[in-house]
Short mmCIF file of C-alpha atoms in Angstrom, two decimals:
data_model
loop_
_atom_site.label_atom_id
_atom_site.label_comp_id
_atom_site.label_asym_id
_atom_site.label_seq_id
_atom_site.Cartn_x
_atom_site.Cartn_y
_atom_site.Cartn_z
CA MET A 150 39.92 139.31 111.11
CA ILE A 151 36.84 137.37 110.29
CA ALA A 152 38.94 134.34 109.65
CA LYS A 153 40.47 134.55 113.07
CA ARG A 154 37.08 134.79 114.72
CA TRP A 155 35.82 131.64 112.81
CA VAL A 156 38.88 129.64 113.78
CA ARG A 157 38.35 130.69 117.45
CA GLY A 158 34.75 129.70 117.31
CA LEU A 159 35.49 126.42 115.70
CA VAL A 160 38.22 125.69 118.45
CA GLY A 161 35.71 126.61 121.15
CA GLY A 162 33.04 124.30 119.77
CA VAL A 163 35.49 121.38 119.62
CA ILE A 164 36.58 122.11 123.20
CA ALA A 165 32.99 122.13 124.21
CA VAL A 166 32.14 118.94 122.52
CA GLY A 167 35.26 117.24 123.97
CA ALA A 168 34.21 118.32 127.46
CA LEU A 169 30.86 116.86 126.93
CA ALA A 170 32.29 113.62 125.53
CA GLY A 171 34.60 113.24 128.53
CA CYS A 172 31.74 113.28 131.10
CA GLU A 173 30.72 109.75 132.27
CA VAL A 174 26.94 109.00 132.15
CA PRO A 175 25.92 106.71 135.04
CA PRO A 176 24.22 103.38 133.94
CA PRO A 177 20.63 102.86 134.65
CA PRO A 178 19.89 101.22 137.97
CA GLU A 179 19.45 97.37 137.99
CA ALA A 180 15.90 96.02 138.40
CA ALA A 181 14.97 94.86 141.85
CA PRO A 182 14.88 91.10 142.18
CA GLY A 183 11.44 89.49 142.15
CA PRO A 184 9.99 86.08 142.79
CA THR A 185 11.41 83.49 140.40
CA ALA A 186 9.17 80.68 139.00
CA PRO A 187 10.63 77.15 138.98
CA VAL A 188 12.00 76.30 135.68
CA ARG A 189 10.58 73.13 134.34
CA ALA A 190 12.65 70.94 132.14
CA PRO A 191 11.02 70.17 128.92
CA SER A 192 9.19 66.84 129.20
CA ALA A 193 9.11 64.28 126.46
CA SER A 194 5.55 63.54 125.18
CA ARG A 195 3.96 60.52 127.04
CA PRO A 196 3.19 57.37 125.16
CA ALA A 197 -0.55 56.52 124.59
CA ARG A 198 -1.85 54.24 127.27
CA PRO A 199 -2.69 50.80 125.91
CA PRO A 200 -6.39 49.91 126.14
CA GLN A 201 -7.22 47.93 129.31
CA PRO A 202 -9.15 44.65 129.11
CA GLU A 203 -12.66 44.73 130.25
CA ARG A 204 -13.37 43.20 133.61
CA PRO A 205 -16.21 40.65 133.81
CA SER A 206 -19.32 42.07 135.41
CA GLN A 207 -19.58 39.14 137.81
CA PRO A 208 -16.10 37.86 138.86
CA GLY A 209 -15.98 34.04 139.30
CA ALA A 210 -19.14 33.43 137.46
CA GLN A 211 -19.21 30.14 135.37
CA PRO A 212 -19.55 30.54 131.61
CA CYS A 213 -22.90 29.40 130.16
CA PRO A 214 -22.53 26.02 128.37
CA GLU A 215 -23.19 25.62 124.70
CA GLY A 216 -26.83 24.56 125.18
CA GLY A 217 -27.69 27.70 127.14
CA VAL A 218 -28.36 25.92 130.42
CA ARG A 219 -26.52 24.70 133.41
CA LEU A 220 -27.13 22.39 136.37
CA ARG A 221 -26.77 23.10 140.06
CA GLU A 222 -27.64 21.34 143.28
CA ALA A 223 -30.97 22.39 144.80
CA GLY A 224 -31.08 20.53 148.12
CA GLY A 225 -31.95 17.17 149.54
CA ASP A 226 -33.01 15.05 152.41
CA SER A 227 -32.27 11.69 153.99
CA ALA A 228 -34.04 9.48 156.62
CA MET A 229 -33.63 5.80 157.44
CA GLY A 230 -31.43 5.05 154.35
CA LEU A 231 -33.87 6.77 151.98
CA ARG A 232 -32.28 9.62 150.00
CA LEU A 233 -33.91 12.45 148.13
CA ALA A 234 -32.04 15.10 146.10
CA SER A 235 -33.07 17.82 143.77
CA LEU A 236 -31.10 19.35 140.77
CA ALA A 237 -32.04 22.67 139.17
CA LEU A 238 -31.67 23.45 135.46
CA VAL A 239 -30.80 27.22 135.01
CA ASN A 240 -31.45 29.09 131.78
CA CYS A 241 -28.24 31.02 131.67
CA GLY A 242 -28.67 31.95 127.92
CA THR A 243 -30.50 34.80 126.19
CA GLU A 244 -33.39 32.90 124.72
CA PRO A 245 -36.49 31.15 126.22
CA TYR A 246 -35.84 27.43 126.86
CA VAL A 247 -38.74 24.98 126.54
CA LEU A 248 -38.94 21.82 128.69
CA ASP A 249 -41.57 19.10 128.39
CA GLY A 250 -41.64 15.91 130.46
CA TYR A 251 -38.60 14.10 131.98
CA PRO A 252 -34.91 14.68 131.61
CA GLU A 253 -32.68 11.80 130.52
CA LEU A 254 -29.98 11.17 133.01
CA ARG A 255 -26.90 8.98 133.86
CA VAL A 256 -25.08 8.55 137.03
CA LEU A 257 -21.21 8.75 136.68
CA ASP A 258 -18.46 7.69 139.24
CA ARG A 259 -15.42 9.84 140.28
CA GLN A 260 -13.68 9.16 137.01
CA GLY A 261 -16.78 10.07 134.83
CA ALA A 262 -17.68 6.48 134.02
CA PRO A 263 -21.36 5.38 134.09
CA VAL A 264 -22.27 3.32 137.16
CA GLU A 265 -24.51 0.33 137.00
CA VAL A 266 -27.81 1.59 138.19
CA SER A 267 -31.37 1.19 136.95
CA ALA A 268 -32.69 4.79 136.53
CA ALA A 269 -36.36 5.20 135.69
CA THR A 270 -39.06 7.77 136.06
CA GLY A 271 -41.32 7.75 139.15
CA THR A 272 -40.37 5.99 142.35
CA ASN A 273 -39.06 2.96 140.32
CA GLY A 274 -39.95 0.65 143.31
CA VAL A 275 -37.50 2.47 145.73
CA THR A 276 -40.29 3.67 148.10
CA THR A 277 -44.10 3.92 148.39
CA SER A 278 -43.95 7.33 150.17
CA VAL A 279 -44.66 10.50 148.45
CA THR A 280 -41.51 12.23 147.43
CA GLY A 281 -42.18 14.53 144.60
CA VAL A 282 -41.01 12.22 141.92
CA GLU A 283 -44.61 11.11 141.18
CA ALA A 284 -45.67 14.61 139.80
CA ALA A 285 -47.39 14.69 136.35
CA PRO A 286 -45.01 16.01 133.54
CA ARG A 287 -46.09 19.23 131.86
CA LYS A 288 -44.56 21.58 129.28
CA MET A 289 -42.95 24.85 130.42
CA THR A 290 -40.92 27.74 129.05
CA LEU A 291 -38.01 29.12 131.06
CA ARG A 292 -37.26 32.71 130.49
CA PRO A 293 -33.56 33.75 130.77
CA GLY A 294 -32.53 33.45 134.44
CA ALA A 295 -35.42 31.17 135.36
CA GLU A 296 -34.95 27.53 136.30
CA ALA A 297 -36.74 24.25 136.78
CA THR A 298 -35.96 21.31 139.07
CA PHE A 299 -36.31 17.42 139.06
CA SER A 300 -35.94 15.17 142.05
CA MET A 301 -34.16 11.86 142.50
CA VAL A 302 -34.83 9.08 145.04
CA TRP A 303 -32.83 6.16 146.07
CA ARG A 304 -31.73 4.01 149.04
CA ASN A 305 -28.33 3.75 150.60
CA THR A 306 -28.72 0.15 151.48
CA VAL A 307 -26.32 -2.87 151.33
CA THR A 308 -28.34 -6.04 150.59
CA ASP A 309 -25.44 -8.17 149.55
CA VAL A 310 -22.09 -7.87 151.18
CA THR A 311 -20.48 -9.64 148.26
CA VAL A 312 -21.38 -6.81 145.92
CA PRO A 313 -19.35 -3.52 146.06
CA ALA A 314 -21.29 -0.45 147.08
CA VAL A 315 -21.86 2.10 144.31
CA GLU A 316 -21.43 5.83 144.55
CA GLY A 317 -22.17 8.51 141.87
CA TRP A 318 -20.31 11.71 141.94
CA GLU A 319 -21.54 13.31 138.67
CA ILE A 320 -25.02 13.51 137.07
CA GLU A 321 -25.18 13.80 133.27
CA VAL A 322 -28.46 15.15 132.05
CA VAL A 323 -30.15 15.67 128.58
CA PRO A 324 -32.71 18.40 129.43
CA ARG A 325 -34.86 17.59 126.37
CA PRO A 326 -34.60 15.46 123.37
CA GLY A 327 -31.67 16.52 121.00
CA ALA A 328 -30.27 19.03 123.49
CA PRO A 329 -26.57 18.87 124.43
CA ARG A 330 -25.62 16.92 127.64
CA VAL A 331 -25.05 18.80 130.83
CA ARG A 332 -22.82 17.50 133.61
CA LEU A 333 -22.67 18.47 137.29
CA ARG A 334 -20.09 17.47 139.82
CA LEU A 335 -21.84 16.70 143.12
CA THR A 336 -20.69 17.80 146.58
CA GLN A 337 -22.54 14.81 148.06
CA PRO A 338 -22.56 11.42 146.25
CA VAL A 339 -25.52 9.41 145.10
CA ASP A 340 -24.69 6.56 147.58
CA LEU A 341 -26.63 3.76 146.08
CA GLY A 342 -25.19 0.98 148.30
CA ASN A 343 -25.68 -2.09 146.11
CA THR A 344 -29.38 -1.56 145.54
CA GLY A 345 -28.71 -0.46 141.94
CA ARG A 346 -31.97 1.40 141.64
CA LEU A 347 -32.88 5.09 141.27
CA GLY A 348 -36.21 6.90 140.53
CA TYR A 349 -36.65 10.48 139.26
CA GLY A 350 -39.46 12.86 138.60
CA PRO A 351 -40.28 15.38 135.75
CA TRP A 352 -39.26 18.94 135.40
CA ILE A 353 -40.98 21.25 137.75
CA GLU A 354 -40.87 25.04 137.22
CA ARG A 355 -39.11 26.68 140.21
CA GLU A 356 -40.64 29.93 141.48
CA THR A 357 -38.21 32.86 141.55
CA ARG A 358 -38.71 36.03 143.43
#
């Protein structure tokens, strides 16, 4: 009797378990869609940027010559065939530059060859008027960026039609004994005619503001 009850209980438990197993459990609800962020493709590492060359602080500026100075035109005047022109020597270096007395100069033609001219200090017989070439020479020291000038005087006169007129288009200067030569291409020529004579003055320190 007890065995029958045990078998019945066992069969009932199996049927209960089967009933429970046969029931379908609903799946969990899907999550509500939300904002989607754009998907970025993995990017390759960027190559290192090559160093850029430094730009000059003053575009178009001329390099300073070996001697530390350069020439530039500093004005002029003309009247009745008499010519007067000034050249400036600029200390473009980093050290003080000492001048004493007169420059040594040559007049060159378009091709850079010396022209036949008697160049001497003072008026050199070109004129008797005061032109600035008669100034007394003196010693001076140009700080970096400072400049000094000297003046030239000549006549554009043709005294002999059988002699070709002479024009100088470059000036070559030795600022002081032993210094490197400095050349300057002129915008206006030294039009000597056929007088063959030029006078020039000493260095004069130019005032800068």
